[in-house]
Structure formats: C-alpha cells, structure tokens
Amino acid sequence: MKGFIGEFEELVLLTIANLSKDAYGVAILEDITKRANRKLSIGALHSTLTRLEEKGYITSYLGEPTAERGGRRKRHFELTHSAISALNDMKSLRDELWANSKINLSAQ
C-alpha cells in the first residue's frame, strides 16, 4: 500500500469511480456535496486531488476544449490499479470491523 487513505480521500476516490468519464473538479465537488451533505471548497478538493495523484492513486488528463468554458479544457481524473486495490483493502477492513463489532445498530 502506498500510504493510508483518509476518509475524505476515500470519498473522493469513490466519487471518481462513480462519475467515471465525467470525473472532473466541479462534478466531483457537486457530487460529494449532494451525496455526503458536506460543504467544501474547490481548493480543498484540488489539494486532495493533487495529493492522490502524488500517491499514485489517480491520473489526470485534459479533455477537449468546450465553448461553455470559453475554450478551456476540463481536467478529468481516473483511478489507478493502486487506488482500486487500496479501496478494496479499506472496504475489507471496514467489513471485518463491522462484522466483529458489538454494536447493534438495528436496536436503535
């Protein structure tokens, strides 16, 4: 493993996986805001994306220029095999912890 994946990093990676070819900055931000009901800045997201790219968990590429963006191109993100492996490891760990937990959530 290339390092610990924090909660927000995991959320960003899973969002990229869900958005697939539509995974670019604003779309990721809007999806996380909607699904997780979290307010975050584009700067915080970009810092996380940079960190994930440095860790080797994502790659990025520039899309085609669009008229709606004044001819500017969007930076799209994709998961690497390392990210998929790390996410599977985190899911397995969480599943194991929940399975062994003494918490009875259905009782509440």
Tab-separated table of N, CA and C in Angstrom:
chain	number	residue	atom	x	y	z
A	1	MET	N	0.839	-1.183	0.000
A	1	MET	CA	0.000	0.000	0.000
A	1	MET	C	0.883	1.245	0.000
A	2	LYS	N	0.460	2.281	-0.697
A	2	LYS	CA	1.278	3.477	-0.822
A	2	LYS	C	1.048	4.479	0.291
A	3	GLY	N	0.304	4.118	1.279
A	3	GLY	CA	0.020	5.023	2.376
A	3	GLY	C	-1.423	4.916	2.798
A	4	PHE	N	-1.686	5.482	3.917
A	4	PHE	CA	-3.024	5.462	4.489
A	4	PHE	C	-3.965	6.320	3.654
A	5	ILE	N	-5.168	5.846	3.447
A	5	ILE	CA	-6.191	6.635	2.760
A	5	ILE	C	-7.124	7.202	3.826
A	6	GLY	N	-7.198	8.516	3.898
A	6	GLY	CA	-8.085	9.172	4.846
A	6	GLY	C	-9.529	9.100	4.384
A	7	GLU	N	-10.432	9.455	5.272
A	7	GLU	CA	-11.863	9.400	4.973
A	7	GLU	C	-12.222	10.237	3.746
A	8	PHE	N	-11.735	11.467	3.696
A	8	PHE	CA	-12.080	12.340	2.567
A	8	PHE	C	-11.440	11.837	1.284
A	9	GLU	N	-10.211	11.329	1.363
A	9	GLU	CA	-9.570	10.770	0.179
A	9	GLU	C	-10.370	9.580	-0.355
A	10	GLU	N	-10.852	8.739	0.550
A	10	GLU	CA	-11.667	7.599	0.150
A	10	GLU	C	-12.947	8.082	-0.535
A	11	LEU	N	-13.562	9.102	0.013
A	11	LEU	CA	-14.774	9.671	-0.563
A	11	LEU	C	-14.503	10.216	-1.971
A	12	VAL	N	-13.386	10.897	-2.151
A	12	VAL	CA	-13.028	11.440	-3.465
A	12	VAL	C	-12.767	10.303	-4.452
A	13	LEU	N	-12.028	9.284	-4.041
A	13	LEU	CA	-11.738	8.155	-4.925
A	13	LEU	C	-13.017	7.433	-5.351
A	14	LEU	N	-13.908	7.203	-4.404
A	14	LEU	CA	-15.165	6.527	-4.738
A	14	LEU	C	-16.040	7.388	-5.648
A	15	THR	N	-15.989	8.698	-5.455
A	15	THR	CA	-16.748	9.603	-6.323
A	15	THR	C	-16.193	9.568	-7.741
A	16	ILE	N	-14.881	9.555	-7.869
A	16	ILE	CA	-14.261	9.442	-9.199
A	16	ILE	C	-14.700	8.137	-9.861
A	17	ALA	N	-14.722	7.052	-9.088
A	17	ALA	CA	-15.153	5.759	-9.624
A	17	ALA	C	-16.607	5.834	-10.096
A	18	ASN	N	-17.460	6.497	-9.339
A	18	ASN	CA	-18.876	6.605	-9.695
A	18	ASN	C	-19.112	7.503	-10.904
A	19	LEU	N	-18.356	8.574	-10.998
A	19	LEU	CA	-18.552	9.510	-12.109
A	19	LEU	C	-17.920	9.023	-13.407
A	20	SER	N	-16.946	8.138	-13.305
A	20	SER	CA	-16.275	7.551	-14.460
A	20	SER	C	-15.699	8.630	-15.370
A	21	LYS	N	-16.112	8.663	-16.627
A	21	LYS	CA	-15.560	9.623	-17.597
A	21	LYS	C	-15.966	11.063	-17.314
A	22	ASP	N	-16.935	11.270	-16.435
A	22	ASP	CA	-17.378	12.623	-16.079
A	22	ASP	C	-16.719	13.125	-14.798
A	23	ALA	N	-15.618	12.499	-14.388
A	23	ALA	CA	-14.950	12.871	-13.141
A	23	ALA	C	-13.966	14.022	-13.377
A	24	TYR	N	-14.444	15.225	-13.163
A	24	TYR	CA	-13.600	16.421	-13.216
A	24	TYR	C	-13.949	17.264	-12.001
A	25	GLY	N	-13.141	18.250	-11.692
A	25	GLY	CA	-13.230	19.007	-10.449
A	25	GLY	C	-14.619	19.397	-9.984
A	26	VAL	N	-15.323	20.179	-10.773
A	26	VAL	CA	-16.634	20.689	-10.352
A	26	VAL	C	-17.640	19.550	-10.184
A	27	ALA	N	-17.614	18.576	-11.081
A	27	ALA	CA	-18.542	17.439	-10.973
A	27	ALA	C	-18.276	16.641	-9.697
A	28	ILE	N	-17.017	16.451	-9.357
A	28	ILE	CA	-16.660	15.738	-8.127
A	28	ILE	C	-17.153	16.521	-6.922
A	29	LEU	N	-16.899	17.821	-6.925
A	29	LEU	CA	-17.328	18.691	-5.834
A	29	LEU	C	-18.843	18.648	-5.645
A	30	GLU	N	-19.582	18.779	-6.727
A	30	GLU	CA	-21.047	18.774	-6.648
A	30	GLU	C	-21.582	17.425	-6.171
A	31	ASP	N	-20.985	16.329	-6.631
A	31	ASP	CA	-21.450	15.003	-6.241
A	31	ASP	C	-21.211	14.752	-4.752
A	32	ILE	N	-20.042	15.122	-4.263
A	32	ILE	CA	-19.746	14.942	-2.834
A	32	ILE	C	-20.666	15.816	-1.994
A	33	THR	N	-20.861	17.054	-2.409
A	33	THR	CA	-21.748	17.973	-1.682
A	33	THR	C	-23.154	17.398	-1.579
A	34	LYS	N	-23.647	16.863	-2.693
A	34	LYS	CA	-25.006	16.313	-2.737
A	34	LYS	C	-25.115	15.017	-1.925
A	35	ARG	N	-24.248	14.064	-2.181
A	35	ARG	CA	-24.358	12.745	-1.557
A	35	ARG	C	-24.013	12.752	-0.068
A	36	ALA	N	-22.942	13.450	0.279
A	36	ALA	CA	-22.460	13.420	1.660
A	36	ALA	C	-22.968	14.591	2.485
A	37	ASN	N	-23.699	15.502	1.832
A	37	ASN	CA	-24.207	16.687	2.514
A	37	ASN	C	-23.070	17.420	3.238
A	38	ARG	N	-21.949	17.542	2.520
A	38	ARG	CA	-20.768	18.218	3.048
A	38	ARG	C	-20.497	19.446	2.211
A	39	LYS	N	-20.214	20.533	2.891
A	39	LYS	CA	-19.844	21.756	2.191
A	39	LYS	C	-18.321	21.808	2.163
A	40	LEU	N	-17.754	21.921	0.962
A	40	LEU	CA	-16.313	22.005	0.861
A	40	LEU	C	-15.929	22.965	-0.245
A	41	SER	N	-14.710	23.428	-0.173
A	41	SER	CA	-14.242	24.389	-1.163
A	41	SER	C	-13.546	23.652	-2.304
A	42	ILE	N	-13.499	24.301	-3.446
A	42	ILE	CA	-12.806	23.730	-4.594
A	42	ILE	C	-11.317	23.619	-4.291
A	43	GLY	N	-10.799	24.527	-3.471
A	43	GLY	CA	-9.382	24.484	-3.081
A	43	GLY	C	-9.054	23.235	-2.274
A	44	ALA	N	-9.926	22.885	-1.331
A	44	ALA	CA	-9.713	21.675	-0.532
A	44	ALA	C	-9.758	20.438	-1.423
A	45	LEU	N	-10.669	20.437	-2.380
A	45	LEU	CA	-10.756	19.308	-3.298
A	45	LEU	C	-9.506	19.216	-4.155
A	46	HIS	N	-9.047	20.346	-4.702
A	46	HIS	CA	-7.855	20.331	-5.553
A	46	HIS	C	-6.623	19.881	-4.779
A	47	SER	N	-6.507	20.267	-3.516
A	47	SER	CA	-5.387	19.804	-2.684
A	47	SER	C	-5.419	18.293	-2.539
A	48	THR	N	-6.610	17.763	-2.324
A	48	THR	CA	-6.770	16.317	-2.172
A	48	THR	C	-6.474	15.602	-3.484
A	49	LEU	N	-6.959	16.137	-4.601
A	49	LEU	CA	-6.682	15.536	-5.898
A	49	LEU	C	-5.185	15.521	-6.192
A	50	THR	N	-4.494	16.596	-5.870
A	50	THR	CA	-3.045	16.663	-6.064
A	50	THR	C	-2.345	15.612	-5.217
A	51	ARG	N	-2.758	15.497	-3.952
A	51	ARG	CA	-2.163	14.508	-3.044
A	51	ARG	C	-2.406	13.080	-3.550
A	52	LEU	N	-3.612	12.807	-4.024
A	52	LEU	CA	-3.931	11.471	-4.536
A	52	LEU	C	-3.128	11.152	-5.800
A	53	GLU	N	-2.894	12.162	-6.615
A	53	GLU	CA	-2.084	11.955	-7.812
A	53	GLU	C	-0.623	11.698	-7.426
A	54	GLU	N	-0.119	12.420	-6.427
A	54	GLU	CA	1.247	12.207	-5.950
A	54	GLU	C	1.424	10.820	-5.339
A	55	LYS	N	0.391	10.310	-4.701
A	55	LYS	CA	0.435	8.969	-4.111
A	55	LYS	C	0.302	7.873	-5.164
A	56	GLY	N	-0.069	8.248	-6.381
A	56	GLY	CA	-0.231	7.281	-7.452
A	56	GLY	C	-1.596	6.629	-7.490
A	57	TYR	N	-2.585	7.227	-6.833
A	57	TYR	CA	-3.931	6.667	-6.801
A	57	TYR	C	-4.819	7.149	-7.945
A	58	ILE	N	-4.476	8.283	-8.548
A	58	ILE	CA	-5.241	8.787	-9.687
A	58	ILE	C	-4.289	9.320	-10.747
A	59	THR	N	-4.791	9.353	-11.966
A	59	THR	CA	-4.097	10.045	-13.050
A	59	THR	C	-5.084	11.070	-13.598
A	60	SER	N	-4.563	12.033	-14.325
A	60	SER	CA	-5.439	13.049	-14.897
A	60	SER	C	-5.059	13.296	-16.348
A	61	TYR	N	-6.025	13.796	-17.072
A	61	TYR	CA	-5.793	14.172	-18.464
A	61	TYR	C	-6.723	15.329	-18.794
A	62	LEU	N	-6.351	16.095	-19.807
A	62	LEU	CA	-7.166	17.233	-20.228
A	62	LEU	C	-8.128	16.796	-21.319
A	63	GLY	N	-9.399	17.161	-21.152
A	63	GLY	CA	-10.421	16.885	-22.168
A	63	GLY	C	-10.341	17.900	-23.282
A	64	GLU	N	-11.259	17.781	-24.185
A	64	GLU	CA	-11.325	18.708	-25.324
A	64	GLU	C	-11.841	20.076	-24.859
A	65	PRO	N	-11.410	21.143	-25.525
A	65	PRO	CA	-11.936	22.475	-25.200
A	65	PRO	C	-13.445	22.532	-25.451
A	66	THR	N	-14.149	23.269	-24.606
A	66	THR	CA	-15.597	23.404	-24.785
A	66	THR	C	-15.975	24.880	-24.854
A	67	ALA	N	-17.000	25.173	-25.638
A	67	ALA	CA	-17.475	26.554	-25.779
A	67	ALA	C	-18.022	27.074	-24.456
A	68	GLU	N	-18.689	26.186	-23.701
A	68	GLU	CA	-19.277	26.604	-22.423
A	68	GLU	C	-18.215	27.067	-21.418
A	69	ARG	N	-16.977	26.636	-21.602
A	69	ARG	CA	-15.885	27.049	-20.720
A	69	ARG	C	-14.961	28.052	-21.413
A	70	GLY	N	-15.460	28.706	-22.453
A	70	GLY	CA	-14.668	29.713	-23.160
A	70	GLY	C	-13.449	29.128	-23.847
A	71	GLY	N	-13.565	27.880	-24.305
A	71	GLY	CA	-12.454	27.227	-24.992
A	71	GLY	C	-11.465	26.540	-24.065
A	72	ARG	N	-11.716	26.630	-22.763
A	72	ARG	CA	-10.814	25.961	-21.804
A	72	ARG	C	-11.165	24.486	-21.712
A	73	ARG	N	-10.185	23.697	-21.294
A	73	ARG	CA	-10.382	22.255	-21.191
A	73	ARG	C	-10.540	21.840	-19.731
A	74	LYS	N	-11.313	20.795	-19.506
A	74	LYS	CA	-11.505	20.247	-18.157
A	74	LYS	C	-10.427	19.205	-17.890
A	75	ARG	N	-9.957	19.167	-16.635
A	75	ARG	CA	-9.028	18.117	-16.224
A	75	ARG	C	-9.859	16.975	-15.647
A	76	HIS	N	-9.772	15.826	-16.275
A	76	HIS	CA	-10.507	14.637	-15.858
A	76	HIS	C	-9.595	13.729	-15.036
A	77	PHE	N	-10.193	12.952	-14.147
A	77	PHE	CA	-9.437	12.078	-13.263
A	77	PHE	C	-9.884	10.632	-13.415
A	78	GLU	N	-8.923	9.715	-13.289
A	78	GLU	CA	-9.185	8.283	-13.358
A	78	GLU	C	-8.448	7.589	-12.216
A	79	LEU	N	-9.033	6.507	-11.735
A	79	LEU	CA	-8.381	5.697	-10.707
A	79	LEU	C	-7.287	4.845	-11.334
A	80	THR	N	-6.227	4.603	-10.567
A	80	THR	CA	-5.185	3.661	-10.977
A	80	THR	C	-5.481	2.307	-10.340
A	81	HIS	N	-4.733	1.306	-10.749
A	81	HIS	CA	-4.890	-0.017	-10.145
A	81	HIS	C	-4.563	0.034	-8.651
A	82	SER	N	-3.610	0.872	-8.277
A	82	SER	CA	-3.251	1.030	-6.863
A	82	SER	C	-4.435	1.547	-6.052
A	83	ALA	N	-5.186	2.468	-6.628
A	83	ALA	CA	-6.355	3.022	-5.931
A	83	ALA	C	-7.426	1.963	-5.750
A	84	ILE	N	-7.670	1.198	-6.788
A	84	ILE	CA	-8.688	0.144	-6.711
A	84	ILE	C	-8.303	-0.873	-5.647
A	85	SER	N	-7.040	-1.238	-5.609
A	85	SER	CA	-6.549	-2.176	-4.598
A	85	SER	C	-6.681	-1.589	-3.193
A	86	ALA	N	-6.298	-0.327	-3.044
A	86	ALA	CA	-6.378	0.329	-1.731
A	86	ALA	C	-7.834	0.458	-1.273
A	87	LEU	N	-8.745	0.780	-2.193
A	87	LEU	CA	-10.165	0.882	-1.839
A	87	LEU	C	-10.727	-0.485	-1.437
A	88	ASN	N	-10.339	-1.532	-2.149
A	88	ASN	CA	-10.773	-2.879	-1.773
A	88	ASN	C	-10.245	-3.272	-0.400
A	89	ASP	N	-8.993	-2.909	-0.113
A	89	ASP	CA	-8.420	-3.186	1.211
A	89	ASP	C	-9.198	-2.457	2.303
A	90	MET	N	-9.530	-1.185	2.052
A	90	MET	CA	-10.284	-0.406	3.041
A	90	MET	C	-11.680	-0.987	3.245
A	91	LYS	N	-12.327	-1.400	2.164
A	91	LYS	CA	-13.658	-1.999	2.280
A	91	LYS	C	-13.598	-3.298	3.071
A	92	SER	N	-12.610	-4.121	2.800
A	92	SER	CA	-12.455	-5.384	3.533
A	92	SER	C	-12.237	-5.127	5.016
A	93	LEU	N	-11.405	-4.150	5.328
A	93	LEU	CA	-11.145	-3.811	6.727
A	93	LEU	C	-12.414	-3.314	7.405
A	94	ARG	N	-13.131	-2.418	6.744
A	94	ARG	CA	-14.389	-1.906	7.323
A	94	ARG	C	-15.407	-3.025	7.511
A	95	ASP	N	-15.558	-3.898	6.512
A	95	ASP	CA	-16.499	-5.012	6.615
A	95	ASP	C	-16.148	-5.925	7.787
A	96	GLU	N	-14.854	-6.205	7.940
A	96	GLU	CA	-14.401	-7.053	9.042
A	96	GLU	C	-14.688	-6.398	10.394
A	97	LEU	N	-14.405	-5.121	10.495
A	97	LEU	CA	-14.650	-4.407	11.750
A	97	LEU	C	-16.138	-4.369	12.082
A	98	TRP	N	-16.994	-4.109	11.068
A	98	TRP	CA	-18.430	-4.089	11.304
A	98	TRP	C	-18.938	-5.473	11.687
A	99	ALA	N	-18.428	-6.500	11.030
A	99	ALA	CA	-18.878	-7.864	11.316
A	99	ALA	C	-18.523	-8.289	12.741
A	100	ASN	N	-17.403	-7.809	13.230
A	100	ASN	CA	-16.945	-8.175	14.570
A	100	ASN	C	-17.390	-7.194	15.645
A	101	SER	N	-18.068	-6.136	15.237
A	101	SER	CA	-18.478	-5.096	16.166
A	101	SER	C	-19.573	-5.591	17.107
A	102	LYS	N	-19.547	-5.093	18.299
A	102	LYS	CA	-20.560	-5.431	19.304
A	102	LYS	C	-21.739	-4.453	19.256
A	103	ILE	N	-21.691	-3.522	18.315
A	103	ILE	CA	-22.759	-2.540	18.193
A	103	ILE	C	-23.945	-3.171	17.475
A	104	ASN	N	-25.111	-3.007	18.047
A	104	ASN	CA	-26.338	-3.492	17.422
A	104	ASN	C	-27.096	-2.275	16.893
A	105	LEU	N	-26.835	-1.944	15.641
A	105	LEU	CA	-27.452	-0.748	15.064
A	105	LEU	C	-28.948	-0.891	14.855
A	106	SER	N	-29.432	-2.105	14.682
A	106	SER	CA	-30.859	-2.276	14.438
A	106	SER	C	-31.676	-2.067	15.718
A	107	ALA	N	-31.028	-2.045	16.873
A	107	ALA	CA	-31.732	-1.857	18.143
A	107	ALA	C	-32.058	-0.391	18.399
A	108	GLN	N	-31.507	0.509	17.618
A	108	GLN	CA	-31.724	1.932	17.883
A	108	GLN	C	-32.906	2.466	17.142
